[in-house]
mmCIF file of C-alpha atoms in Angstrom:
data_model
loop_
_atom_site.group_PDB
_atom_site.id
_atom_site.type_symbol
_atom_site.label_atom_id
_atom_site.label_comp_id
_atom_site.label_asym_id
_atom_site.label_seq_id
_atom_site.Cartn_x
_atom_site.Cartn_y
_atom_site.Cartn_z
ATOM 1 C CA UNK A 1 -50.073 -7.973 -18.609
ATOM 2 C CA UNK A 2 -46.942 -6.958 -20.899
ATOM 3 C CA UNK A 3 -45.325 -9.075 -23.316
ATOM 4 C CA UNK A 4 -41.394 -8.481 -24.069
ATOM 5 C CA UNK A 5 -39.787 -10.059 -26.741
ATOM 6 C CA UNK A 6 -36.124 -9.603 -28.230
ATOM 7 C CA UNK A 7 -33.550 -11.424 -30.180
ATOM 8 C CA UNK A 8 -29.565 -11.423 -30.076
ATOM 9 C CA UNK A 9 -26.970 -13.167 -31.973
ATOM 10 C CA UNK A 10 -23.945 -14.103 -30.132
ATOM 11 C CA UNK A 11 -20.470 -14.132 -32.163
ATOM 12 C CA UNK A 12 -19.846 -17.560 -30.613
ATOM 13 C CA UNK A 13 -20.714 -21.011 -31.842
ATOM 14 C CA UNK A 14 -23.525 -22.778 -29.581
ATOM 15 C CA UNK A 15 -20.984 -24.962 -27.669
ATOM 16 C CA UNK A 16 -19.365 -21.897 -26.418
ATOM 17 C CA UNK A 17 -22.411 -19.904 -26.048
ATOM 18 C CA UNK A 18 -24.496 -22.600 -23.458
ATOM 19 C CA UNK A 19 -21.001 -23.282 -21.642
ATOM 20 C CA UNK A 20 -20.994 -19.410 -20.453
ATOM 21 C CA UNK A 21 -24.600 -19.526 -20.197
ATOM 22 C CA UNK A 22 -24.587 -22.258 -17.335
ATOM 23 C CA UNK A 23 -21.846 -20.675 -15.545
ATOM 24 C CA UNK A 24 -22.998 -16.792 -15.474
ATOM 25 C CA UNK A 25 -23.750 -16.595 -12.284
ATOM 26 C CA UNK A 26 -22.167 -15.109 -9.695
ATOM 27 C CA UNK A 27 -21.231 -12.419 -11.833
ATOM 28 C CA UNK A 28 -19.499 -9.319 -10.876
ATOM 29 C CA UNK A 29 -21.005 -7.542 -13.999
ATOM 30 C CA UNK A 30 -24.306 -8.203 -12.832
ATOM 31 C CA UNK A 31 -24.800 -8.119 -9.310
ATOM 32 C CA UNK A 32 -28.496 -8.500 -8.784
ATOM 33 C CA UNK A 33 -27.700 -12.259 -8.646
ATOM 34 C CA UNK A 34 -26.602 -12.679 -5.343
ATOM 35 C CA UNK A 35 -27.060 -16.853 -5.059
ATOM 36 C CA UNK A 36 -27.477 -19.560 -7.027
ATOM 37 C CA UNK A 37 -27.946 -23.156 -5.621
ATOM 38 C CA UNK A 38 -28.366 -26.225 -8.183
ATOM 39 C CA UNK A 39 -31.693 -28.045 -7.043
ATOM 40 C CA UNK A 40 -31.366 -30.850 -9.407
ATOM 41 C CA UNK A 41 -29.152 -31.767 -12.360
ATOM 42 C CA UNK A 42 -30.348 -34.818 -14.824
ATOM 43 C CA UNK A 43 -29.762 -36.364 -17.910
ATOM 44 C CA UNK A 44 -33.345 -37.443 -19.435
ATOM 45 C CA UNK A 45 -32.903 -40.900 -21.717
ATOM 46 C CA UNK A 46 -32.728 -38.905 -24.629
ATOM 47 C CA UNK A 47 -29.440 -37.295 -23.214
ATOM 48 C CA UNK A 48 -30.650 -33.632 -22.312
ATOM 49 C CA UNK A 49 -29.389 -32.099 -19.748
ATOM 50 C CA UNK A 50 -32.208 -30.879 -17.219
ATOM 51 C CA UNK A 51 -31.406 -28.611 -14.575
ATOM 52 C CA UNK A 52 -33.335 -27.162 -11.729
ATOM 53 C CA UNK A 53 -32.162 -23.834 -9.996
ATOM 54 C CA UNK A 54 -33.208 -21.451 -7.326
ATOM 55 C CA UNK A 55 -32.021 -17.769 -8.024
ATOM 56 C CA UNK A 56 -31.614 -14.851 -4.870
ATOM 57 C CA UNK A 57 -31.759 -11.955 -6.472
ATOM 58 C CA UNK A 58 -31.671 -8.237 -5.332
ATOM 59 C CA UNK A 59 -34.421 -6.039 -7.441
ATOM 60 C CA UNK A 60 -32.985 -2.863 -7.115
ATOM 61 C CA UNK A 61 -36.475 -1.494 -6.291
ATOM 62 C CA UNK A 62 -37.240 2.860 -6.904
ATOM 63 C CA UNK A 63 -38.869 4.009 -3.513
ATOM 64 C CA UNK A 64 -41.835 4.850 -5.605
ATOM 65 C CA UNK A 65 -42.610 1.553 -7.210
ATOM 66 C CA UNK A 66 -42.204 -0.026 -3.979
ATOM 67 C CA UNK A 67 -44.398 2.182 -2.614
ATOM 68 C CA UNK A 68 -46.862 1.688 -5.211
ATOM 69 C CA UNK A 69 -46.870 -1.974 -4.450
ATOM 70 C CA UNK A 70 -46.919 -1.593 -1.208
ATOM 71 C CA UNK A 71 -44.196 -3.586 0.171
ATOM 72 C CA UNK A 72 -40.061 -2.618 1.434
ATOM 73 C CA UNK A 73 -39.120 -6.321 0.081
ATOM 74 C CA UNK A 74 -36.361 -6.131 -2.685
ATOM 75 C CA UNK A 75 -34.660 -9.497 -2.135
ATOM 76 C CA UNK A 76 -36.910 -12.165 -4.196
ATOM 77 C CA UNK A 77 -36.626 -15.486 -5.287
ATOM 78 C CA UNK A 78 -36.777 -17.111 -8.883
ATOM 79 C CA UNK A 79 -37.042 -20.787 -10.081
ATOM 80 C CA UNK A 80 -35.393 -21.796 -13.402
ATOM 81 C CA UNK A 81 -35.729 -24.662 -15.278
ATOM 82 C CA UNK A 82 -33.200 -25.088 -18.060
ATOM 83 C CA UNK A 83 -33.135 -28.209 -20.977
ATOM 84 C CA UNK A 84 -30.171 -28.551 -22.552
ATOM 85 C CA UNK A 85 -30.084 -30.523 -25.651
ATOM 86 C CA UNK A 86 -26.723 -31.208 -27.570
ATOM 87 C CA UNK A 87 -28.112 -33.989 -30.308
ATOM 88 C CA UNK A 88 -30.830 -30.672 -31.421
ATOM 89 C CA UNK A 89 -28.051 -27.605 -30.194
ATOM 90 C CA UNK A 90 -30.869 -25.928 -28.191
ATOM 91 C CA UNK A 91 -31.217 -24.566 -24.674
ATOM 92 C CA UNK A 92 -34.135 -23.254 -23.394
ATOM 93 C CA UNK A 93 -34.137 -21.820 -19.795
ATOM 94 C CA UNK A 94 -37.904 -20.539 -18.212
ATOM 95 C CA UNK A 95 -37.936 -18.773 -15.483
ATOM 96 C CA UNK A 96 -40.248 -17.302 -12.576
ATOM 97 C CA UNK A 97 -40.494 -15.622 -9.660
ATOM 98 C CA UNK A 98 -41.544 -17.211 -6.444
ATOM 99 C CA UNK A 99 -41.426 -13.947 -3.975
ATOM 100 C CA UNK A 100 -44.158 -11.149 -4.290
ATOM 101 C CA UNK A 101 -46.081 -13.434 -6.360
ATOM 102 C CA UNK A 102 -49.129 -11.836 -5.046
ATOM 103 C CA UNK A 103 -48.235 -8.401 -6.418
ATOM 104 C CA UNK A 104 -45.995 -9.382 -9.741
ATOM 105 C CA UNK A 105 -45.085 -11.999 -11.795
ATOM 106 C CA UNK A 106 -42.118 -12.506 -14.741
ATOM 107 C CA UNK A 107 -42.404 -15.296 -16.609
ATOM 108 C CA UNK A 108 -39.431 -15.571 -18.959
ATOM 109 C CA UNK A 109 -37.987 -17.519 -21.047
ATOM 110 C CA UNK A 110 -35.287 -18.032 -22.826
ATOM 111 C CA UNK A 111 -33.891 -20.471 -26.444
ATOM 112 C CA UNK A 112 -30.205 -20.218 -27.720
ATOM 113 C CA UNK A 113 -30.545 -22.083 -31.584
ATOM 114 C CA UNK A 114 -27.489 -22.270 -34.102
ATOM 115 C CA UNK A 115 -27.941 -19.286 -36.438
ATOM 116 C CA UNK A 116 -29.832 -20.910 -39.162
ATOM 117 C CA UNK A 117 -27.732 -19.773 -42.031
ATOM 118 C CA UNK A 118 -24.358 -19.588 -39.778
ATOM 119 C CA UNK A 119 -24.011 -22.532 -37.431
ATOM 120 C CA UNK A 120 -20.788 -20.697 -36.132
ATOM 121 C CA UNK A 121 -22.883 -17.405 -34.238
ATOM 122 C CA UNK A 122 -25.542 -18.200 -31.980
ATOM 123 C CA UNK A 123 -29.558 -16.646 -31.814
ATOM 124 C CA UNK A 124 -30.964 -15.764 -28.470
ATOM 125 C CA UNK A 125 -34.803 -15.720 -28.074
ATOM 126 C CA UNK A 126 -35.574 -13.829 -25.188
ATOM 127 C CA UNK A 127 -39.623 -13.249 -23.988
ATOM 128 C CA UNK A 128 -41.175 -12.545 -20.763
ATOM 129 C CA UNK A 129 -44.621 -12.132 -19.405
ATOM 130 C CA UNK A 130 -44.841 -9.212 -16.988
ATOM 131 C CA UNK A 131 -48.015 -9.166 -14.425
ATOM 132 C CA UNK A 132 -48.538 -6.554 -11.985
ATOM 133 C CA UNK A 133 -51.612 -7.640 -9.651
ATOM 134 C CA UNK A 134 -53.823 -5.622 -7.727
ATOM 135 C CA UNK A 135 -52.357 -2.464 -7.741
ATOM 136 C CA UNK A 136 -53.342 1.011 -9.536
ATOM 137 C CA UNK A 137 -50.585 2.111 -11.859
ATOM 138 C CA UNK A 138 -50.466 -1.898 -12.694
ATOM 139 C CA UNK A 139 -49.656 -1.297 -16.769
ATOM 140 C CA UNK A 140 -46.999 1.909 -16.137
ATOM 141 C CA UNK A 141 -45.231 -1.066 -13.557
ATOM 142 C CA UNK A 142 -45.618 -3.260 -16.375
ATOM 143 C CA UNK A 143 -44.138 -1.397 -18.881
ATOM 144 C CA UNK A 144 -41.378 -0.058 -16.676
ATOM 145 C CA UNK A 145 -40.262 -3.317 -15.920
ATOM 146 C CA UNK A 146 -40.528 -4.268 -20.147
ATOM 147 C CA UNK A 147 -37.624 -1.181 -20.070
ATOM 148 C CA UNK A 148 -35.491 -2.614 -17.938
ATOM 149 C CA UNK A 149 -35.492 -5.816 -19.000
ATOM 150 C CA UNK A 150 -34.944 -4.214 -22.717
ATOM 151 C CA UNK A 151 -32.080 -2.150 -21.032
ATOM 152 C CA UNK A 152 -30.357 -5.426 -19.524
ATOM 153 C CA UNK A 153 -30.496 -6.998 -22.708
ATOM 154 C CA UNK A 154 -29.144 -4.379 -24.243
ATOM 155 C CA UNK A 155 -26.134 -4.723 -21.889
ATOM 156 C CA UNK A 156 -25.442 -7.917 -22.697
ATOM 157 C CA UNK A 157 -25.836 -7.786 -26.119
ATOM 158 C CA UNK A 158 -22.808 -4.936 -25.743
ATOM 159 C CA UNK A 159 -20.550 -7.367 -23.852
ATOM 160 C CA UNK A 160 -20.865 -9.617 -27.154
ATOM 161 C CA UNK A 161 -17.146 -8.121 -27.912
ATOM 162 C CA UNK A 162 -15.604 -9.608 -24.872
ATOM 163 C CA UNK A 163 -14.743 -13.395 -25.262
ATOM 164 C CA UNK A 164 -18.218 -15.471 -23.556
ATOM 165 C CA UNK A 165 -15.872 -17.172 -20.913
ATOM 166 C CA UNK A 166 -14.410 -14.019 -19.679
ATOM 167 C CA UNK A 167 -17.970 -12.123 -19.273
ATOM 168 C CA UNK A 168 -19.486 -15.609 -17.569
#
């Protein structure tokens, strides 16, 4: 099991922040997303906003790792459950796969809070659980996958320039 943890702060107020962040997808600058389909969409009694979502992604797979885990599959599926609460300003999105779950599993999740010091720029948490099962080689998967997920971040943390509602 690997642990990955980062943190980001977005230029943007909150508001602005969660709008891109619940349209991002599809998005040409990231197209391992190749579907998203709303499952459900509520508002609780307290006024969050819950939604349900089911991901298609393409995993963009090295012939070696998929060798290692024995499979050809690179199109998986991931469930996300995001709260959305505009009386607290947080968002918190968690996330897992549902495909391959017998060989790997990414638990992530993710907050976007005020700045506590600025309200107007807003603080990502990002962390993820990474489990590669039954497989030699199961920690260097592990932390290869930690990498990439660091490099992604990374990627969107250099997009912070470009106004949120353009890059989403």
């Amino acid at each position: 099991m690997k642990i990955w943890s980062t943190e980001h702060v977005f230029s943007y107020p909150w508001e602005t922040v969660i709008k891109a962040a619940m349209r991002k997808y599809p998005n040409p600058m990231n197209p391992n997303v190749i579907g998203v389909d709303v499952l459900d969409r509520s508002l609780d009694t307290e006024g969050r906003l819950h939604s349900h979502r089911l991901l298609s992604t393409e995993w963009g797979l090295p012939a070696i790792v998929r060798a290692i885990l024995g499979t050809n599959q690179t199109q998986t599926y991931v469930k996300e459950h995001s709260i959305v609460d505009p009386e607290e300003k947080k968002m918190e999105l968690c996330s897992t796969n549902i495909t391959l779950t017998n060989l790997i599993s990414v638990d992530e999740r993710l907050l976007y809070r005020p700045h506590p010091e600025n309200p107007e720029v807003t603080v990502l948490t990002q962390e993820a659980i990474i489990t590669v099962k039954g497989v030699s080689l199961g920690s260097y998967l592990e932390a290869m996958m930690a990498r990439s997920m660091s490099a992604n971040a990374r990627k969107n943390s250099e997009r912070e320039n470009v106004p949120l509602c353009d890059i989403y």
